XYZ file of C-alpha atoms in Angstrom:
307
model
C -5.551 -31.116 -30.768
C -2.158 -32.325 -29.622
C -0.613 -28.970 -30.449
C -3.243 -27.305 -28.259
C -2.497 -29.692 -25.381
C 1.249 -29.043 -25.641
C 0.669 -25.264 -25.708
C -1.625 -25.495 -22.697
C 0.971 -27.508 -20.806
C 3.602 -24.919 -21.686
C 1.581 -21.946 -20.459
C 0.693 -23.561 -17.169
C 4.326 -24.511 -16.552
C 5.200 -20.924 -17.399
C 2.781 -19.497 -14.852
C 3.886 -21.959 -12.165
C 7.495 -21.155 -12.925
C 7.041 -17.411 -12.855
C 4.356 -16.716 -10.292
C 4.269 -19.431 -7.653
C 5.462 -17.962 -4.333
C 5.123 -14.469 -5.855
C 8.531 -14.635 -7.522
C 9.552 -14.986 -11.133
C 12.066 -16.989 -13.082
C 13.952 -16.831 -16.363
C 12.106 -14.892 -19.072
C 14.057 -16.690 -21.806
C 12.697 -20.040 -20.580
C 9.148 -18.720 -20.862
C 9.717 -17.490 -24.403
C 11.229 -20.801 -25.520
C 8.263 -22.721 -24.083
C 5.660 -20.424 -25.580
C 7.327 -19.677 -28.893
C 6.585 -15.961 -28.602
C 7.564 -12.949 -26.530
C 6.746 -12.578 -22.826
C 6.340 -9.300 -20.948
C 6.215 -9.539 -17.150
C 5.236 -6.894 -14.599
C 3.971 -4.179 -16.935
C 2.630 -0.897 -15.533
C 0.459 0.472 -18.331
C -0.651 4.142 -18.133
C -4.436 4.465 -17.765
C -5.580 7.752 -19.307
C -9.010 7.533 -17.618
C -7.648 7.369 -14.062
C -4.279 9.104 -14.557
C -2.670 6.096 -12.882
C -0.906 2.914 -13.953
C -2.571 -0.444 -14.460
C -0.496 -3.425 -13.319
C -0.464 -6.346 -15.737
C 1.064 -9.605 -14.474
C 1.906 -11.199 -17.793
C 1.409 -10.588 -21.516
C 2.287 -13.309 -24.032
C 2.599 -12.234 -27.669
C 2.680 -14.363 -30.813
C 1.962 -13.298 -34.377
C -1.698 -14.182 -33.958
C -2.500 -13.600 -30.288
C -2.016 -11.237 -27.366
C -2.792 -13.104 -24.141
C -3.337 -10.955 -21.028
C -2.935 -13.150 -17.944
C -3.680 -12.353 -14.329
C -2.283 -14.655 -11.655
C -3.929 -15.243 -8.267
C -1.726 -17.333 -5.991
C -4.528 -18.085 -3.525
C -4.347 -20.752 -0.834
C -7.507 -21.736 1.022
C -11.231 -22.138 0.396
C -12.659 -19.581 -2.030
C -16.300 -18.542 -2.310
C -17.805 -16.012 -4.703
C -20.138 -13.266 -3.518
C -23.114 -11.820 -5.395
C -20.998 -8.942 -6.757
C -18.365 -11.345 -8.132
C -15.765 -10.793 -5.393
C -13.710 -13.756 -4.214
C -13.514 -14.489 -0.479
C -10.558 -16.675 0.474
C -10.538 -18.321 3.894
C -7.629 -20.260 5.352
C -4.144 -20.287 3.930
C -0.928 -20.159 5.907
C -2.264 -17.714 8.517
C -5.902 -18.982 8.616
C -7.221 -15.546 7.731
C -9.980 -14.234 5.466
C -9.334 -11.931 2.512
C -11.693 -10.487 -0.100
C -10.545 -9.835 -3.654
C -12.387 -7.937 -6.422
C -13.537 -10.148 -9.301
C -10.165 -11.244 -10.818
C -11.557 -11.888 -14.288
C -13.174 -8.445 -14.392
C -9.822 -6.991 -13.312
C -7.940 -8.744 -16.111
C -10.522 -7.617 -18.678
C -10.043 -4.068 -17.422
C -6.277 -4.484 -17.778
C -6.737 -5.749 -21.333
C -8.933 -2.736 -22.153
C -6.323 -0.333 -20.794
C -3.611 -2.178 -22.726
C -5.645 -1.958 -25.957
C -6.116 1.802 -25.501
C -2.405 2.259 -24.748
C -1.412 0.327 -27.884
C -3.933 2.220 -30.027
C -2.532 5.545 -28.810
C 0.878 4.372 -29.973
C -0.284 3.223 -33.385
C -1.261 -0.464 -32.991
C -4.928 -1.470 -33.176
C -5.754 -5.050 -32.199
C -8.644 -7.002 -33.657
C -11.045 -8.516 -31.128
C -9.925 -12.004 -32.172
C -6.284 -11.131 -31.467
C -6.606 -10.445 -27.736
C -7.865 -12.666 -24.934
C -7.844 -12.789 -21.125
C -7.133 -15.519 -18.614
C -6.913 -15.836 -14.829
C -4.590 -18.591 -13.643
C -4.484 -19.996 -10.101
C -1.224 -21.975 -9.767
C -1.520 -22.875 -6.076
C -2.404 -26.554 -5.388
C -3.939 -25.516 -2.055
C -6.722 -23.564 -3.792
C -10.181 -25.034 -3.060
C -13.653 -24.001 -4.226
C -17.125 -25.364 -4.915
C -17.842 -22.559 -7.395
C -18.088 -23.135 -11.142
C -15.836 -20.534 -12.749
C -15.999 -19.300 -16.359
C -13.696 -21.015 -18.858
C -11.293 -18.053 -18.677
C -10.429 -18.990 -15.072
C -7.961 -21.874 -14.879
C -7.634 -23.496 -11.449
C -4.959 -25.932 -10.381
C -7.550 -28.702 -10.042
C -8.871 -28.111 -13.574
C -5.376 -28.356 -14.925
C -4.811 -31.691 -13.156
C -7.882 -33.085 -14.919
C -6.477 -32.208 -18.333
C -4.283 -35.194 -19.220
C -2.670 -35.879 -22.606
C -4.112 -39.428 -22.487
C -7.640 -38.005 -22.577
C -7.768 -37.668 -26.353
C -11.498 -36.997 -26.501
C -11.751 -34.683 -23.501
C -10.399 -31.211 -23.969
C -11.634 -28.390 -21.760
C -12.979 -25.254 -23.395
C -10.264 -22.951 -22.160
C -7.586 -24.946 -24.005
C -9.544 -24.767 -27.264
C -10.078 -21.032 -26.882
C -6.840 -19.924 -25.292
C -4.547 -21.180 -27.987
C -6.591 -20.987 -31.146
C -4.592 -18.298 -32.866
C -6.399 -15.321 -34.275
C -5.655 -13.804 -37.655
C -1.905 -13.313 -37.923
C -0.656 -9.754 -37.690
C 1.483 -8.243 -40.403
C 5.203 -8.336 -39.682
C 5.381 -4.559 -39.336
C 2.487 -4.481 -36.833
C 3.932 -7.411 -34.889
C 7.345 -5.757 -34.669
C 5.813 -2.464 -33.587
C 3.696 -4.234 -30.957
C 6.778 -5.884 -29.475
C 8.690 -2.606 -29.530
C 5.863 -0.783 -27.720
C 5.538 -3.475 -25.040
C 9.316 -3.700 -24.740
C 9.524 0.022 -23.988
C 6.392 0.201 -21.799
C 6.723 1.096 -18.088
C 7.555 -1.885 -15.899
C 8.415 -2.643 -12.295
C 12.056 -2.628 -11.263
C 13.424 -6.142 -10.842
C 16.229 -7.918 -9.025
C 17.506 -11.207 -10.398
C 18.904 -13.608 -7.825
C 21.555 -16.262 -8.409
C 18.899 -18.983 -8.129
C 17.320 -17.477 -11.293
C 14.361 -16.062 -9.353
C 13.202 -12.544 -10.189
C 11.482 -10.239 -7.709
C 9.477 -7.258 -8.994
C 9.086 -4.008 -7.093
C 10.888 -0.702 -6.599
C 14.613 -0.159 -6.106
C 15.166 2.276 -3.240
C 18.885 2.612 -2.519
C 22.223 0.973 -1.750
C 23.287 0.322 1.839
C 26.806 -0.342 3.065
C 30.105 1.269 3.947
C 30.317 4.951 3.068
C 33.074 4.473 0.491
C 30.989 1.828 -1.291
C 27.795 3.904 -1.408
C 29.855 6.826 -2.680
C 31.276 4.621 -5.441
C 27.709 3.722 -6.439
C 26.346 7.271 -6.264
C 26.265 7.672 -10.055
C 23.761 4.838 -10.400
C 20.509 6.788 -10.733
C 17.232 5.743 -12.299
C 17.263 8.663 -14.735
C 20.630 7.584 -16.152
C 21.088 3.842 -15.582
C 18.853 0.984 -16.729
C 20.759 -2.138 -15.712
C 23.261 -3.206 -13.075
C 25.230 -6.472 -13.331
C 27.194 -8.027 -10.495
C 30.325 -10.100 -11.091
C 32.598 -11.896 -8.647
C 36.270 -11.020 -8.405
C 37.360 -14.018 -6.291
C 39.924 -16.562 -7.421
C 40.409 -20.275 -6.667
C 36.914 -20.720 -5.271
C 37.326 -18.455 -2.254
C 34.299 -16.415 -1.164
C 34.568 -12.941 -2.700
C 35.151 -10.000 -0.405
C 34.684 -7.500 -3.216
C 32.451 -7.486 -6.288
C 32.499 -5.778 -9.647
C 29.375 -3.755 -10.346
C 28.847 -3.003 -14.031
C 26.151 -0.503 -14.937
C 24.909 0.581 -18.341
C 23.480 3.978 -19.203
C 20.078 4.325 -20.803
C 20.033 4.480 -24.574
C 17.219 6.810 -25.610
C 17.877 6.434 -29.303
C 15.264 4.893 -31.594
C 14.573 1.210 -32.001
C 17.431 -0.713 -33.543
C 20.220 1.277 -31.876
C 22.701 -0.605 -29.749
C 25.814 -0.189 -27.653
C 25.018 1.897 -24.599
C 27.936 3.067 -22.448
C 28.964 0.759 -19.590
C 30.992 1.626 -16.491
C 32.386 -0.414 -13.616
C 33.061 0.027 -9.893
C 34.294 -2.386 -7.216
C 32.591 -2.565 -3.814
C 32.393 -4.876 -0.792
C 30.279 -8.000 -1.232
C 28.354 -7.064 1.921
C 26.843 -4.014 0.181
C 23.062 -4.310 0.012
C 20.274 -3.377 -2.384
C 17.215 -2.001 -0.548
C 14.095 -3.048 -2.435
C 10.329 -2.658 -1.989
C 8.658 -5.794 -3.458
C 5.438 -5.372 -5.369
C 2.279 -5.977 -3.306
C 4.221 -6.191 -0.048
C 4.433 -3.830 2.895
C 7.853 -5.116 3.932
C 11.106 -3.780 2.532
C 13.709 -6.392 1.559
C 17.486 -6.123 1.592
C 19.511 -8.196 -0.861
C 23.272 -8.544 -0.540
C 25.005 -7.866 -3.832
C 26.738 -11.242 -3.474
C 23.307 -12.941 -3.851
C 22.350 -11.063 -7.044
C 23.033 -11.387 -10.737
C 21.498 -8.099 -11.824
C 19.150 -5.196 -11.057
C 16.998 -3.617 -13.774
C 15.599 -0.116 -13.284
C 12.510 1.207 -15.050
C 12.589 4.686 -16.548
């Protein structure tokens, strides 16, 4: 029981850490807390619709694949007869309607299962589960949700001192299914590790923003120096300061690595370097936002580009 409580605490901290305010934080922290492998911002191909299915978070251990949808809702939520959620209030005192989040996550899990099966990994029913997590403390509702939906208020009621009271979602969410064979587990991680994902920018405050990289903006000589950084060729960009003695940098080193299309287990992709002004910007379209953001290179640690 205590192991289950600790695991539940870890996953909720993970979701709060990654998804509150629609930004993300250090993936390594998540993996250390969970004891498995975390995949954030997947875009899984859906053969039925010829489109991509967004998946917020997948946590993988040797006995479980947890598909998690996150709804950072603030306000009073009611549920309609068709299962939709209507959220009233929030920062702008507006009303928004959302399709049934649990049904959406189950659909995502189904698409993920089909994608894995097409690539040679078949999951047992006991090895995959779905959850919807609502990490916002300003979420309010009078509705009784299924055990797969974890609200902030429900989490607050789950205290380690309550030895004899353990909510159903904790018992179900972390009761590991039959362990996968090492070969299947390795292949599963390789498939998810090479699956389509959103581009991401990592800020110096360890936050990660998902979306689509558009271009560099700045002085002509700097954009020309960066012209070889193209999605088809480059998968990661790292930014390093060149300043000395604590002075604010006027120029930055931009290191970029070329994609390595060799099979799993290969290493050592080619890396190149250019130096540009620190005022050079990355133009980025965040996921689920109509507004384009500009990040100065001086505020970034890295940019990762999906294939």
